[in-house]
Amino acid sequence: MTEQSVSLGPLAPAGDRWGIGDAVRPDRHWVELHPDGFCRHRPDAEDQLIPWSRVMTGIWITWGRFPWNAGSRGKYTLRGTVAGRTAGWLHMLLRLPYEEAALRFDRHAGTYRAMDAVRLEELLRQLVATDRLPLLGDPDWVGRAVAHLSGGAPTRTPGALRRAVTEAIEAAGAAR
């Protein structure tokens, strides 16, 4: 893990691993970055592991009370934070069998910088596209990538965002 406490929007340390959403408060929904895949934690059901190999293209984050709030994908304030206090959803297309998954995560008590949430989404997309999603199961690698991406000035264009995330992946030691 990292020596300093850093996060990337909803992606934050959760014990000795990393998680998306509030893993600290009891009775919360969150997604753990497990060595074998995304592990969905829910207060009212057993944990569910989605192996890295099942995740296909089409990974994205939405904000809102329900997973079908597609219009809530980009609600941001003028101060540059994610609007609202409701849940977030990690959406992905899975294979074998083919299905859509929407993993709920409850938000932390504080606010998320919009740029951090956008960087997290781009990080997930690039890792899926380059077949390197299993890197998320390595807490040290995630810590290095997050430290490289968190904070700093916003990227102004989609191309600059892609370059910044590519540089973070390479800086964290994931170059092919």
XYZ file of C-alpha atoms in Angstrom:
176
model
C 0.000 0.000 0.000
C 1.041 3.612 0.034
C 2.577 5.354 2.998
C 0.250 8.327 2.705
C -3.511 8.134 2.671
C -4.540 8.898 -0.901
C -7.721 8.182 -2.784
C -9.130 8.572 -6.251
C -12.752 9.589 -5.860
C -14.555 6.580 -4.393
C -11.417 4.385 -4.673
C -9.739 4.377 -1.257
C -7.752 2.058 1.027
C -9.928 -0.570 2.735
C -7.771 -2.325 5.294
C -4.890 -4.050 3.509
C -6.649 -3.787 0.126
C -8.414 -1.094 -1.908
C -12.126 -0.620 -2.314
C -14.628 1.457 -4.229
C -17.051 3.039 -1.790
C -17.256 3.374 1.978
C -15.785 0.211 3.485
C -15.339 1.744 6.955
C -18.853 2.413 8.187
C -20.953 -0.675 8.994
C -23.896 -1.764 6.837
C -22.516 -0.197 3.663
C -22.282 -1.395 0.081
C -18.781 -1.345 -1.384
C -16.639 -3.130 -3.978
C -13.338 -4.640 -2.892
C -10.433 -4.960 -5.318
C -9.679 -8.572 -4.470
C -6.714 -10.470 -5.978
C -9.187 -12.642 -7.902
C -11.673 -9.977 -9.017
C -14.249 -7.436 -7.906
C -15.817 -8.541 -4.617
C -19.216 -6.998 -3.960
C -19.932 -6.453 -0.252
C -23.560 -5.904 0.755
C -24.978 -5.682 4.260
C -27.998 -7.816 3.396
C -26.401 -10.616 1.347
C -23.330 -12.788 0.959
C -20.267 -11.352 -0.745
C -20.104 -11.966 -4.481
C -16.835 -12.336 -6.388
C -16.712 -11.374 -10.062
C -13.482 -12.780 -11.536
C -11.333 -10.404 -13.559
C -11.642 -12.707 -16.572
C -15.423 -12.145 -16.763
C -15.189 -8.362 -17.148
C -15.506 -7.118 -20.712
C -15.517 -3.662 -22.239
C -18.075 -1.110 -21.180
C -17.022 -0.315 -17.620
C -18.334 2.996 -16.260
C -19.557 4.769 -13.113
C -22.916 6.422 -12.503
C -24.238 8.324 -9.513
C -27.693 8.057 -8.042
C -30.057 6.049 -5.940
C -30.752 3.489 -8.645
C -28.482 1.830 -11.234
C -30.663 2.902 -14.144
C -30.042 6.611 -13.421
C -28.083 6.996 -16.640
C -28.740 10.749 -16.504
C -26.781 10.866 -13.224
C -23.565 9.830 -14.909
C -22.180 13.350 -14.943
C -23.742 15.393 -12.143
C -20.980 17.648 -10.924
C -21.016 20.917 -8.988
C -19.485 24.217 -10.015
C -16.856 23.607 -7.319
C -15.661 20.535 -9.212
C -17.126 17.814 -6.996
C -19.532 14.955 -7.624
C -23.051 16.206 -6.833
C -25.378 14.601 -4.313
C -24.842 12.187 -1.473
C -26.527 9.074 -2.821
C -24.899 5.858 -3.965
C -22.661 5.238 -6.912
C -22.721 2.305 -9.312
C -19.892 0.482 -11.041
C -21.329 -0.859 -14.315
C -19.706 -3.528 -16.450
C -20.521 -6.093 -19.080
C -19.667 -9.662 -18.056
C -19.017 -12.741 -20.159
C -19.904 -16.410 -19.663
C -22.805 -15.926 -19.273
C -23.138 -12.536 -20.915
C -24.865 -10.117 -18.579
C -24.745 -6.563 -17.352
C -23.672 -5.978 -13.759
C -24.209 -2.873 -11.657
C -22.266 -2.996 -8.388
C -23.527 -0.502 -5.832
C -21.170 1.406 -3.575
C -22.090 3.835 -0.834
C -20.287 7.125 -0.854
C -17.799 8.192 1.799
C -18.751 10.971 4.214
C -16.685 13.566 2.334
C -16.996 14.806 -1.221
C -15.296 13.416 -4.307
C -13.438 15.632 -6.718
C -15.076 15.235 -10.107
C -11.678 14.936 -11.795
C -10.710 12.054 -9.495
C -13.920 10.187 -10.356
C -13.302 10.741 -14.075
C -9.689 9.576 -13.724
C -10.837 6.435 -11.889
C -13.286 5.626 -14.657
C -10.597 6.101 -17.324
C -8.165 3.942 -15.316
C -10.707 1.119 -15.195
C -11.440 1.454 -18.907
C -7.790 1.368 -19.923
C -7.052 -1.647 -17.730
C -9.984 -3.521 -19.260
C -9.037 -2.498 -22.811
C -5.429 -3.649 -22.379
C -6.367 -6.852 -20.510
C -4.554 -5.725 -17.344
C -7.519 -5.538 -14.960
C -5.911 -8.111 -12.583
C -3.404 -5.395 -11.612
C -6.195 -3.984 -9.429
C -5.778 -7.015 -7.164
C -2.281 -5.831 -6.173
C -2.697 -3.227 -3.386
C 0.827 -1.876 -3.854
C 0.299 -1.352 -7.581
C -3.044 0.386 -6.968
C -1.395 2.627 -4.365
C 1.292 3.711 -6.828
C -1.228 4.360 -9.611
C -3.556 6.316 -7.312
C -0.686 8.377 -5.906
C 0.291 9.283 -9.472
C -3.276 10.224 -10.489
C -4.742 11.880 -7.392
C -4.657 15.607 -6.875
C -3.094 17.912 -9.375
C -4.674 20.103 -11.985
C -7.626 18.843 -14.010
C -6.960 17.452 -17.460
C -8.701 19.651 -19.999
C -9.304 17.283 -22.905
C -10.157 13.590 -23.343
C -6.757 13.058 -24.965
C -4.951 14.612 -22.005
C -6.979 12.414 -19.645
C -6.042 9.268 -21.576
C -2.361 10.277 -21.588
C -2.353 11.026 -17.846
C -3.861 7.634 -17.041
C -1.516 5.819 -19.429
C 1.443 7.529 -17.721
C 0.101 6.521 -14.290
C -0.244 2.876 -15.367
C 3.309 2.877 -16.682
C 4.650 4.741 -13.621
C 3.036 2.153 -11.353
C 5.042 -0.545 -13.104
C 2.479 -2.048 -15.468
C 4.138 -1.399 -18.808
C 3.953 -4.374 -21.154
